[in-house]
Short mmCIF file of C-alpha atoms in Angstrom, two decimals:
data_model
loop_
_atom_site.label_atom_id
_atom_site.label_comp_id
_atom_site.label_asym_id
_atom_site.label_seq_id
_atom_site.Cartn_x
_atom_site.Cartn_y
_atom_site.Cartn_z
CA MET A 685 88.82 106.89 69.89
CA THR A 686 88.12 106.39 73.57
CA LEU A 687 90.29 106.99 76.65
CA ALA A 688 89.42 104.80 79.69
CA VAL A 689 90.09 106.29 83.12
CA LEU A 690 89.15 105.87 86.79
CA GLY A 691 86.02 107.89 87.50
CA PRO A 692 83.85 109.49 88.67
CA ARG A 693 84.31 112.94 87.15
CA GLY A 694 86.45 115.11 89.42
CA THR A 695 89.25 112.61 90.25
CA PHE A 696 92.91 113.37 89.50
CA SER A 697 92.86 110.64 86.81
CA CYS A 698 89.97 112.45 85.19
CA GLU A 699 91.69 115.84 85.39
CA LEU A 700 94.71 114.30 83.62
CA ALA A 701 92.52 112.64 80.96
CA GLU A 702 90.88 116.00 80.19
CA LYS A 703 94.34 117.52 79.65
CA ILE A 704 95.77 114.84 77.35
CA LYS A 705 92.77 113.66 75.35
CA GLU A 706 92.66 114.27 71.62
CA ALA A 707 90.00 116.69 70.35
CA ASP A 708 87.85 113.86 68.97
CA GLU A 709 88.48 111.45 71.85
CA GLU A 710 85.78 110.49 74.36
CA ILE A 711 86.48 109.73 78.02
CA LEU A 712 85.13 106.43 79.39
CA LEU A 713 84.74 106.55 83.19
CA CYS A 714 85.44 103.22 84.93
CA SER A 715 84.54 102.42 88.53
CA THR A 716 87.83 100.70 89.46
CA ILE A 717 91.40 100.57 88.14
CA HIS A 718 90.80 96.90 87.34
CA ASP A 719 87.90 97.96 85.08
CA VAL A 720 90.24 100.35 83.19
CA PHE A 721 92.48 97.35 82.34
CA VAL A 722 89.43 95.28 81.30
CA SER A 723 88.05 98.09 79.07
CA VAL A 724 91.42 98.67 77.40
CA THR A 725 91.76 94.94 76.65
CA GLU A 726 88.19 94.31 75.47
CA ASN A 727 87.70 97.50 73.43
CA GLN A 728 91.26 97.87 72.08
CA ILE A 729 91.43 101.44 73.37
CA ARG A 730 93.94 103.36 75.49
CA GLY A 731 93.66 104.01 79.21
CA ILE A 732 95.25 106.08 81.97
CA VAL A 733 96.13 104.60 85.39
CA PRO A 734 98.03 106.01 88.42
CA VAL A 735 101.13 103.92 89.27
CA GLU A 736 102.94 105.72 92.10
CA ASN A 737 102.73 108.82 94.24
CA SER A 738 105.73 110.57 95.77
CA GLU A 739 104.14 110.43 99.26
CA ALA A 740 101.91 107.35 99.36
CA GLY A 741 103.98 104.99 97.17
CA GLY A 742 102.93 102.40 94.61
CA VAL A 743 99.36 101.72 93.51
CA GLY A 744 98.91 97.97 94.01
CA GLU A 745 95.84 97.62 91.79
CA THR A 746 97.76 99.08 88.80
CA LEU A 747 100.79 96.80 89.34
CA ASP A 748 98.42 93.81 89.58
CA GLY A 749 96.66 94.91 86.36
CA LEU A 750 100.00 95.05 84.52
CA MET A 751 100.87 91.60 85.88
CA GLN A 752 97.54 89.94 85.09
CA THR A 753 96.56 91.41 81.69
CA ASP A 754 98.35 91.84 78.35
CA CYS A 755 98.08 95.65 78.47
CA LYS A 756 101.34 97.41 77.58
CA ILE A 757 102.67 100.75 78.83
CA THR A 758 102.85 103.30 76.00
CA ALA A 759 103.70 106.54 77.87
CA GLU A 760 104.21 108.03 81.33
CA TYR A 761 103.02 111.38 82.73
CA TYR A 762 103.99 113.21 85.93
CA MET A 763 101.18 115.27 87.46
CA PRO A 764 101.54 117.65 90.44
CA ILE A 765 98.90 116.76 93.05
CA ARG A 766 97.06 119.50 94.92
CA HIS A 767 94.57 118.63 97.66
CA PHE A 768 91.84 121.08 98.67
CA PHE A 769 89.80 121.33 101.86
CA ALA A 770 86.24 122.20 100.88
CA SER A 771 83.13 122.75 102.94
CA GLU A 772 79.99 124.82 103.24
CA TYR A 773 80.75 125.25 106.95
CA GLY A 774 83.35 127.22 108.90
CA PHE A 775 86.32 125.46 110.55
CA ASP A 776 84.57 125.68 113.98
CA GLU A 777 81.47 123.87 112.74
CA ILE A 778 83.15 120.92 110.98
CA GLU A 779 82.72 117.57 112.76
CA VAL A 780 83.24 115.06 109.92
CA VAL A 781 85.78 114.97 107.08
CA TYR A 782 85.30 112.77 104.01
CA THR A 783 88.53 111.64 102.33
CA HIS A 784 89.92 108.94 100.06
CA PRO A 785 92.46 106.82 102.04
CA GLN A 786 95.39 107.83 99.77
CA SER A 787 94.46 111.51 100.09
CA HIS A 788 94.19 111.00 103.86
CA GLU A 789 97.79 109.74 103.84
CA GLN A 790 98.95 112.61 101.64
CA ALA A 791 97.26 115.30 103.74
CA CYS A 792 97.59 113.63 107.17
CA GLU A 793 99.59 116.47 108.73
CA PHE A 794 96.86 119.01 108.03
CA LEU A 795 94.11 116.58 109.07
CA ARG A 796 95.87 115.78 112.37
CA SER A 797 95.94 119.51 113.15
CA LEU A 798 92.12 119.61 113.16
CA ARG A 799 90.64 118.90 116.59
CA ASP A 800 87.66 116.67 117.44
CA ILE A 801 86.79 115.53 113.94
CA SER A 802 85.87 112.07 112.68
CA ILE A 803 87.28 110.89 109.37
CA ILE A 804 85.22 108.81 106.94
CA HIS A 805 86.99 107.10 104.03
CA THR A 806 85.42 107.18 100.57
CA SER A 807 86.08 105.49 97.25
CA SER A 808 87.32 108.60 95.38
CA ASN A 809 88.23 112.27 95.82
CA SER A 810 85.09 113.10 93.89
CA GLN A 811 82.92 110.95 96.19
CA SER A 812 84.37 112.86 99.17
CA ALA A 813 83.03 116.16 97.79
CA LYS A 814 79.65 114.56 97.00
CA GLU A 815 79.27 113.20 100.56
CA ALA A 816 80.38 116.48 102.17
CA LYS A 817 77.76 118.32 100.12
CA LYS A 818 75.01 116.05 101.48
CA ALA A 819 75.99 115.69 105.15
CA LEU A 820 75.64 118.28 107.92
CA ASN A 821 78.77 119.87 109.51
CA SER A 822 81.07 118.08 107.12
CA ALA A 823 84.03 118.83 104.85
CA ALA A 824 85.96 117.04 102.10
CA VAL A 825 89.57 116.51 101.09
CA THR A 826 89.09 116.78 97.35
CA THR A 827 90.26 118.05 93.96
CA GLU A 828 89.63 121.52 92.60
CA SER A 829 87.44 120.11 89.84
CA ALA A 830 85.30 117.99 92.22
CA ALA A 831 84.76 120.96 94.56
CA LYS A 832 83.60 122.95 91.54
CA LEU A 833 81.42 120.06 90.32
CA TYR A 834 79.58 119.83 93.66
CA ASN A 835 79.63 123.58 94.27
CA LEU A 836 81.57 123.26 97.53
CA PRO A 837 83.51 126.37 98.70
CA LEU A 838 87.31 125.98 99.06
CA LEU A 839 88.30 126.61 102.72
CA LYS A 840 92.01 125.91 102.26
CA LYS A 841 94.20 125.20 99.24
CA ASP A 842 97.26 122.91 99.04
CA ILE A 843 96.70 120.92 102.24
CA GLN A 844 99.04 118.11 101.01
CA ASN A 845 101.98 117.35 103.37
CA SER A 846 104.54 117.99 100.66
CA GLN A 847 104.48 120.75 98.09
CA ASN A 848 106.41 118.34 95.80
CA ASN A 849 103.52 115.87 95.77
CA ILE A 850 103.52 114.25 92.32
CA THR A 851 101.66 111.26 90.90
CA ARG A 852 103.12 109.27 88.02
CA PHE A 853 100.49 107.99 85.59
CA LEU A 854 100.87 105.37 82.86
CA GLU A 855 99.14 105.28 79.51
CA ILE A 856 98.25 101.68 78.70
CA SER A 857 97.17 100.12 75.39
CA SER A 858 96.12 96.68 74.28
CA GLY A 859 98.93 96.37 71.70
CA ILE A 860 102.70 96.88 71.73
CA ILE A 861 103.79 100.24 70.35
CA LEU A 862 107.57 100.64 70.46
CA PRO A 863 108.55 104.29 70.03
CA ASP A 864 111.67 105.25 68.07
CA LYS A 865 113.79 106.24 71.04
CA PRO A 866 112.05 105.21 74.26
CA ASP A 867 113.07 106.96 77.50
CA LYS A 868 112.32 103.99 79.73
CA CYS A 869 111.26 100.33 79.81
CA SER A 870 109.34 98.43 82.47
CA ILE A 871 109.54 94.72 83.26
CA VAL A 872 108.37 92.37 86.01
CA ILE A 873 110.86 89.85 87.37
CA ILE A 874 108.97 86.63 88.14
CA PRO A 875 111.41 84.35 90.03
CA LYS A 876 111.05 80.69 89.06
CA GLU A 877 112.45 79.71 92.46
CA ASN A 878 112.93 81.45 95.79
CA ARG A 879 116.74 81.23 96.06
CA PRO A 880 119.13 83.47 98.05
CA GLY A 881 121.06 85.96 95.92
CA LEU A 882 118.66 85.91 92.95
CA LEU A 883 117.88 89.63 93.19
CA TYR A 884 121.61 90.35 93.53
CA GLY A 885 122.28 88.35 90.34
CA ILE A 886 119.61 90.35 88.53
CA LEU A 887 120.94 93.75 89.63
CA GLU A 888 124.45 92.58 88.64
CA ILE A 889 123.27 92.22 85.03
CA PHE A 890 121.94 95.80 85.09
CA ALA A 891 125.16 97.11 86.69
CA LYS A 892 127.48 95.27 84.26
CA ASN A 893 125.53 96.66 81.31
CA GLY A 894 125.69 100.19 82.76
CA ILE A 895 121.91 100.42 82.80
CA ASN A 896 120.30 102.66 85.39
CA LEU A 897 117.31 101.37 87.35
CA THR A 898 114.92 104.20 88.09
CA ARG A 899 112.61 102.13 90.31
CA ILE A 900 112.24 98.70 91.87
CA GLU A 901 109.09 97.68 93.71
CA SER A 902 108.22 94.29 95.17
CA ARG A 903 104.68 92.93 95.12
CA PRO A 904 103.32 89.70 96.59
CA SER A 905 103.42 86.93 93.96
CA LYS A 906 100.11 85.75 95.52
CA GLU A 907 101.62 82.30 95.95
CA GLY A 908 101.96 82.70 99.73
CA ILE A 909 103.60 85.04 102.22
CA GLY A 910 107.29 85.76 101.56
CA ARG A 911 107.02 85.15 97.77
CA TYR A 912 107.45 88.26 95.62
CA VAL A 913 107.69 89.55 92.06
CA PHE A 914 109.73 92.69 91.31
CA PHE A 915 108.59 95.57 89.10
CA ILE A 916 111.62 97.30 87.57
CA ASP A 917 111.82 100.48 85.46
CA PHE A 918 115.09 101.24 83.70
CA GLU A 919 116.59 103.82 81.35
CA THR A 920 117.17 102.77 77.78
CA ASP A 921 120.36 104.59 76.83
CA ARG A 922 122.49 101.65 75.67
CA GLY A 923 122.36 97.92 75.00
CA TRP A 924 119.18 97.29 76.93
CA GLN A 925 117.89 94.77 74.38
CA ASP A 926 120.89 92.48 75.03
CA MET A 927 120.51 92.94 78.77
CA VAL A 928 116.89 91.77 78.63
CA LYS A 929 118.07 88.63 76.78
CA ASN A 930 120.62 87.97 79.55
CA LEU A 931 117.99 88.44 82.25
CA LYS A 932 115.77 85.85 80.59
CA LYS A 933 118.56 83.29 81.04
CA ILE A 934 118.39 83.48 84.84
CA THR A 935 114.79 84.38 85.66
CA GLY A 936 111.23 84.62 84.37
CA ILE A 937 110.37 88.11 83.12
CA LYS A 938 107.32 89.83 81.67
CA GLU A 939 107.95 92.83 79.42
CA LEU A 940 105.52 95.68 80.14
CA GLY A 941 106.56 98.08 77.40
CA CYS A 942 109.09 100.75 76.41
CA TYR A 943 107.83 104.29 76.25
CA LYS A 944 108.39 108.03 76.29
CA ASN A 945 107.97 110.48 79.13
CA ARG A 946 105.36 112.97 77.94
CA SER A 947 105.32 116.31 79.67
CA LEU A 948 102.11 118.08 80.58
CA THR A 949 101.46 121.52 79.24
CA GLU A 950 99.80 123.70 81.87
CA MET B 1109 100.80 96.53 130.96
CA THR B 1110 98.98 97.79 127.90
CA LEU B 1111 98.95 96.56 124.30
CA ALA B 1112 98.12 99.23 121.66
CA VAL B 1113 96.39 98.08 118.50
CA LEU B 1114 94.33 99.39 115.57
CA GLY B 1115 90.67 99.39 116.54
CA PRO B 1116 87.73 99.32 116.63
CA ARG B 1117 86.96 95.95 118.22
CA GLY B 1118 86.43 93.32 115.55
CA THR B 1119 89.43 94.08 113.29
CA PHE B 1120 92.08 91.44 112.49
CA SER B 1121 94.60 93.43 114.57
CA CYS B 1122 92.21 93.19 117.50
CA GLU B 1123 91.67 89.45 117.01
CA LEU B 1124 95.44 88.96 117.11
CA ALA B 1125 95.83 91.17 120.20
CA GLU B 1126 93.22 89.07 122.05
CA LYS B 1127 95.22 85.93 121.21
CA ILE B 1128 98.64 87.16 122.31
CA LYS B 1129 97.91 89.46 125.25
CA GLU B 1130 99.10 88.53 128.71
CA ALA B 1131 96.44 87.69 131.28
CA ASP B 1132 96.88 91.03 133.07
CA GLU B 1133 97.37 93.12 129.93
CA GLU B 1134 94.79 95.63 128.73
CA ILE B 1135 94.13 96.38 125.05
CA LEU B 1136 94.24 100.03 123.99
CA LEU B 1137 92.26 100.62 120.77
CA CYS B 1138 93.74 103.31 118.48
CA SER B 1139 91.94 104.90 115.56
CA THR B 1140 94.86 104.78 113.08
CA ILE B 1141 98.15 102.88 112.72
CA HIS B 1142 99.94 106.20 113.21
CA ASP B 1143 98.21 106.50 116.62
CA VAL B 1144 99.52 103.04 117.61
CA PHE B 1145 103.08 104.31 117.04
CA VAL B 1146 102.35 107.51 118.99
CA SER B 1147 100.84 105.56 121.95
CA VAL B 1148 103.74 103.12 122.07
CA THR B 1149 106.24 106.01 122.12
CA GLU B 1150 104.44 108.23 124.63
CA ASN B 1151 103.31 105.53 127.06
CA GLN B 1152 106.34 103.21 126.81
CA ILE B 1153 104.07 100.25 126.03
CA ARG B 1154 104.04 97.60 123.31
CA GLY B 1155 101.87 97.66 120.18
CA ILE B 1156 100.80 95.43 117.30
CA VAL B 1157 100.76 96.65 113.67
CA PRO B 1158 100.15 94.86 110.33
CA VAL B 1159 103.15 95.15 107.95
CA GLU B 1160 102.34 93.04 104.89
CA ASN B 1161 99.67 90.79 103.46
CA SER B 1162 100.33 87.95 101.03
CA GLU B 1163 97.73 89.33 98.57
CA ALA B 1164 97.62 93.11 99.05
CA GLY B 1165 101.31 93.76 99.81
CA GLY B 1166 102.97 96.19 102.22
CA VAL B 1167 101.13 98.46 104.64
CA GLY B 1168 102.52 101.93 103.92
CA GLU B 1169 101.38 103.53 107.18
CA THR B 1170 103.32 100.93 109.22
CA LEU B 1171 106.50 101.37 107.15
CA ASP B 1172 106.20 105.14 107.56
CA GLY B 1173 105.72 104.72 111.34
CA LEU B 1174 108.91 102.63 111.56
CA MET B 1175 110.75 105.29 109.54
CA GLN B 1176 109.46 108.31 111.45
CA THR B 1177 109.45 107.15 115.10
CA ASP B 1178 112.00 105.44 117.39
CA CYS B 1179 109.79 102.36 117.88
CA LYS B 1180 111.67 99.07 117.49
CA ILE B 1181 110.40 95.71 116.23
CA THR B 1182 110.44 93.10 119.02
CA ALA B 1183 108.58 90.15 117.41
CA GLU B 1184 106.72 89.07 114.27
CA TYR B 1185 103.51 87.03 113.95
CA TYR B 1186 101.90 85.38 110.91
CA MET B 1187 98.11 85.28 111.01
CA PRO B 1188 95.86 83.45 108.50
CA ILE B 1189 93.25 85.89 107.18
CA ARG B 1190 89.67 84.78 106.63
CA HIS B 1191 87.10 87.15 105.14
CA PHE B 1192 83.37 86.64 105.72
CA PHE B 1193 80.37 87.91 103.75
CA ALA B 1194 77.70 88.89 106.28
CA SER B 1195 74.23 90.33 105.84
CA GLU B 1196 70.71 90.24 107.18
CA TYR B 1197 69.46 89.96 103.58
CA GLY B 1198 69.52 87.18 100.98
CA PHE B 1199 71.92 87.35 98.00
CA ASP B 1200 69.05 88.50 95.71
CA GLU B 1201 68.23 91.47 97.92
CA ILE B 1202 71.75 92.87 98.40
CA GLU B 1203 72.41 96.15 96.58
CA VAL B 1204 75.31 97.63 98.55
CA VAL B 1205 78.46 96.03 99.99
CA TYR B 1206 80.56 97.76 102.67
CA THR B 1207 84.26 96.82 102.65
CA HIS B 1208 87.65 98.09 103.77
CA PRO B 1209 89.78 98.82 100.63
CA GLN B 1210 92.40 96.15 101.54
CA SER B 1211 89.66 93.56 102.12
CA HIS B 1212 88.13 94.61 98.78
CA GLU B 1213 91.45 93.80 97.10
CA GLN B 1214 91.76 90.49 98.95
CA ALA B 1215 88.22 89.36 98.13
CA CYS B 1216 87.87 91.04 94.72
CA GLU B 1217 87.19 87.79 92.82
CA PHE B 1218 84.15 86.98 94.94
CA LEU B 1219 82.93 90.61 94.87
CA ARG B 1220 83.26 90.79 91.07
CA SER B 1221 81.03 87.70 90.81
CA LEU B 1222 78.13 89.61 92.45
CA ARG B 1223 75.93 91.39 89.93
CA ASP B 1224 74.53 94.93 90.15
CA ILE B 1225 75.97 95.91 93.50
CA SER B 1226 77.64 99.14 94.60
CA ILE B 1227 80.71 98.99 96.79
CA ILE B 1228 81.30 101.51 99.58
CA HIS B 1229 84.74 101.68 101.21
CA THR B 1230 85.02 101.97 105.00
CA SER B 1231 87.80 102.64 107.49
CA SER B 1232 87.91 99.11 109.01
CA ASN B 1233 86.48 95.60 108.71
CA SER B 1234 84.55 96.29 111.87
CA GLN B 1235 83.07 99.53 110.47
CA SER B 1236 81.89 97.54 107.42
CA ALA B 1237 79.77 95.27 109.65
CA LYS B 1238 78.43 98.27 111.59
CA GLU B 1239 77.35 100.07 108.39
CA ALA B 1240 75.78 96.94 106.90
CA LYS B 1241 73.76 96.48 110.08
CA LYS B 1242 72.33 100.01 109.75
CA ALA B 1243 71.67 100.27 106.00
CA LEU B 1244 68.88 98.61 103.99
CA ASN B 1245 69.70 95.85 101.46
CA SER B 1246 73.34 95.86 102.38
CA ALA B 1247 76.11 93.39 103.24
CA ALA B 1248 79.65 93.55 104.64
CA VAL B 1249 83.03 91.99 103.93
CA THR B 1250 84.13 91.55 107.52
CA THR B 1251 85.77 89.42 110.23
CA GLU B 1252 84.10 86.64 112.15
CA SER B 1253 84.37 88.61 115.38
CA ALA B 1254 82.89 91.82 113.91
CA ALA B 1255 79.95 89.89 112.39
CA LYS B 1256 79.34 88.42 115.84
CA LEU B 1257 79.74 91.85 117.52
CA TYR B 1258 77.09 93.43 115.29
CA ASN B 1259 74.91 90.32 115.19
CA LEU B 1260 75.13 90.00 111.40
CA PRO B 1261 74.44 86.51 109.93
CA LEU B 1262 77.30 84.92 107.92
CA LEU B 1263 76.14 84.34 104.31
CA LYS B 1264 79.44 82.95 103.04
CA LYS B 1265 82.74 82.02 104.73
CA ASP B 1266 86.26 82.32 103.30
CA ILE B 1267 85.53 84.71 100.43
CA GLN B 1268 89.23 85.70 100.17
CA ASN B 1269 90.80 85.12 96.70
CA SER B 1270 93.50 82.89 98.12
CA GLN B 1271 93.13 80.26 100.80
CA ASN B 1272 96.79 81.01 101.70
CA ASN B 1273 95.95 84.60 102.66
CA ILE B 1274 98.27 85.55 105.53
CA THR B 1275 99.05 88.87 107.21
CA ARG B 1276 102.38 89.43 108.90
CA PHE B 1277 102.15 91.57 112.04
CA LEU B 1278 104.95 93.25 114.00
CA GLU B 1279 105.14 93.79 117.73
CA ILE B 1280 106.70 97.21 118.37
CA SER B 1281 108.11 98.66 121.59
CA SER B 1282 109.60 101.97 122.60
CA GLY B 1283 112.94 100.44 123.66
CA ILE B 1284 115.47 98.09 122.07
CA ILE B 1285 115.14 94.49 123.27
CA LEU B 1286 117.69 92.21 121.59
CA PRO B 1287 116.72 88.56 122.05
CA ASP B 1288 119.39 85.92 122.58
CA LYS B 1289 119.15 84.34 119.14
CA PRO B 1290 117.02 86.53 116.88
CA ASP B 1291 115.48 84.93 113.76
CA LYS B 1292 115.49 88.09 111.71
CA CYS B 1293 116.55 91.75 111.62
CA SER B 1294 114.97 94.70 109.82
CA ILE B 1295 116.68 97.84 108.56
CA VAL B 1296 115.86 100.78 106.29
CA ILE B 1297 118.41 101.81 103.69
CA ILE B 1298 118.34 105.61 103.40
CA PRO B 1299 120.52 106.50 100.38
CA LYS B 1300 122.56 109.68 100.92
CA GLU B 1301 122.66 110.21 97.17
CA ASN B 1302 120.68 108.91 94.21
CA ARG B 1303 123.51 107.17 92.32
CA PRO B 1304 123.25 104.30 89.79
CA GLY B 1305 124.30 100.93 91.17
CA LEU B 1306 123.84 101.81 94.85
CA LEU B 1307 121.25 99.10 95.47
CA TYR B 1308 123.49 96.60 93.64
CA GLY B 1309 126.39 97.55 95.96
CA ILE B 1310 124.15 96.99 98.97
CA LEU B 1311 122.92 93.58 97.86
CA GLU B 1312 126.54 92.64 97.08
CA ILE B 1313 127.40 93.09 100.78
CA PHE B 1314 124.55 90.75 101.74
CA ALA B 1315 125.57 88.17 99.11
CA LYS B 1316 129.29 88.25 100.06
CA ASN B 1317 128.38 87.70 103.71
CA GLY B 1318 126.07 84.81 102.79
CA ILE B 1319 123.12 86.57 104.40
CA ASN B 1320 119.68 85.84 103.05
CA LEU B 1321 117.28 88.71 102.42
CA THR B 1322 113.73 87.65 103.13
CA ARG B 1323 112.14 90.86 101.89
CA ILE B 1324 112.95 94.16 100.20
CA GLU B 1325 110.37 96.87 99.78
CA SER B 1326 110.82 100.38 98.41
CA ARG B 1327 108.91 103.34 99.83
CA PRO B 1328 108.95 106.97 98.68
CA SER B 1329 111.56 108.94 100.63
CA LYS B 1330 109.05 111.85 100.52
CA GLU B 1331 111.78 114.05 99.03
CA GLY B 1332 110.21 114.02 95.58
CA ILE B 1333 109.15 111.50 92.93
CA GLY B 1334 111.79 108.92 92.02
CA ARG B 1335 113.53 109.08 95.44
CA TYR B 1336 113.17 105.95 97.59
CA VAL B 1337 114.21 104.29 100.83
CA PHE B 1338 114.42 100.47 101.02
CA PHE B 1339 113.04 98.34 103.86
CA ILE B 1340 115.07 95.12 104.14
CA ASP B 1341 114.47 92.06 106.35
CA PHE B 1342 117.26 89.50 106.61
CA GLU B 1343 118.05 86.26 108.41
CA THR B 1344 120.58 86.41 111.22
CA ASP B 1345 122.41 83.09 110.96
CA ARG B 1346 126.00 84.34 110.70
CA GLY B 1347 128.10 87.48 110.85
CA TRP B 1348 125.22 89.89 110.41
CA GLN B 1349 126.68 92.37 112.91
CA ASP B 1350 129.80 92.85 110.75
CA MET B 1351 127.67 93.12 107.65
CA VAL B 1352 125.65 95.97 109.17
CA LYS B 1353 128.94 97.79 109.92
CA ASN B 1354 129.97 97.37 106.26
CA LEU B 1355 126.62 98.66 105.04
CA LYS B 1356 127.03 101.81 107.13
CA LYS B 1357 130.23 102.59 105.20
CA ILE B 1358 128.37 102.99 101.90
CA THR B 1359 124.89 104.20 102.83
CA GLY B 1360 122.67 105.66 105.54
CA ILE B 1361 120.79 102.99 107.46
CA LYS B 1362 118.26 102.92 110.29
CA GLU B 1363 118.13 99.76 112.43
CA LEU B 1364 114.56 98.72 113.19
CA GLY B 1365 115.27 95.78 115.51
CA CYS B 1366 116.19 92.08 115.65
CA TYR B 1367 113.49 89.72 116.78
CA LYS B 1368 111.98 86.28 116.99
CA ASN B 1369 109.18 84.78 114.93
CA ARG B 1370 106.48 83.85 117.43
CA SER B 1371 103.98 81.27 116.31
CA LEU B 1372 100.31 81.55 117.10
CA THR B 1373 98.63 78.79 119.03
CA GLU B 1374 95.15 78.13 117.67
#
């Protein structure tokens, strides 16, 4: 089997894939999150994509992939995120810092404390380490594995703003796999019309069925400004199948899958 | 007076600032959205920040700035977004494309249609043009004004996925200015506890007062994964002041300002 994931080697997605892959499973590195969705669909394999971070919020490209493809969610994983400041230079010599924009946001307090530096955004945490290795007087905000990969000394560990920094990842597959007792389900509400009180009517159905929403996130419907779809995750303790039927009576919905929370062994 | 805005010259924020500035007003270019909020607070000036795009969704750094500072919203503007593909090379010769990550998302269909190119992310649409001017066999996804600034020929106009691509910008100020008849108000719901049904109870207050929500967006509360605050915009036709009082009885809220929608003259 193959596990598709956002590359290059040294990203958080890649670190997670290494932890959860089966012994005989190969990792396929994709260059964008969109490509992970395409690979999963075309090759009937499973993939891993980040969906939200406790500091930086939702990952738009993953929500769009769930909306636009037939991939289904088959598990979720919570991974603690640690950012490292790596460089071959001393703090006094550093003039340029390479960082992925999301890592910039997650480590902005530390980065703001550095004086007289320029920040250059890159396409991945691994790319940041690669660029810092090549350029003079530069440093990277990166992962432990990417710093190791590019042989870049760690100047400071855990530079993330919050020590509770966690990213939630989803496992996606091309087919529906309904586990025996799922922990959670995900749906997208796709309003057929833009009428006042629609969202209230939807949440009423959840409340009356005693079903707990764990997350709601709006995304542009891409039909013009002010038009949205709503991604909702909910717990599956009781009667959720009937509730989904009731929802379908008042709004368009797309079912994204019901799944288990899998814990990571250190 | 001074108008603070995300620089460098040639970004969409800058194009908007040029359109709306008073004759005697100077533009102050900031290097991040966070710096716009800091400048507005420290210098008691007004600023312009992007808050959502009809394709790419909310701008996290702006929502965080509204949450973390005392800046208030004093107006909103809707600006049509046009992306340009600019290069000194022909299509056959282009190997590298420089693009800001949000522009990448908004022009991904066009970019995917190009074969055998690498994409390098930059910190602004203006930076993309600057890099493409320097590097061999390269092109930029950029603005019309940045292409002009760096003297880069336009190969293709309007490469955005959607021809309805619009960005909503907010004018922020350091003091509260309540206009006579505001069009809209913005608040952040800051739940004191994480209890089931809270969001339903909040939307119920809007529905019972006949007040139309125009937008709801969740953001991490930064207190750990699964904890959120909710940014809500609503119309101000009737009784909204009483409604805000009722909301305060059941949840923490932060008022971000009531303001007018200002149209742009071409």
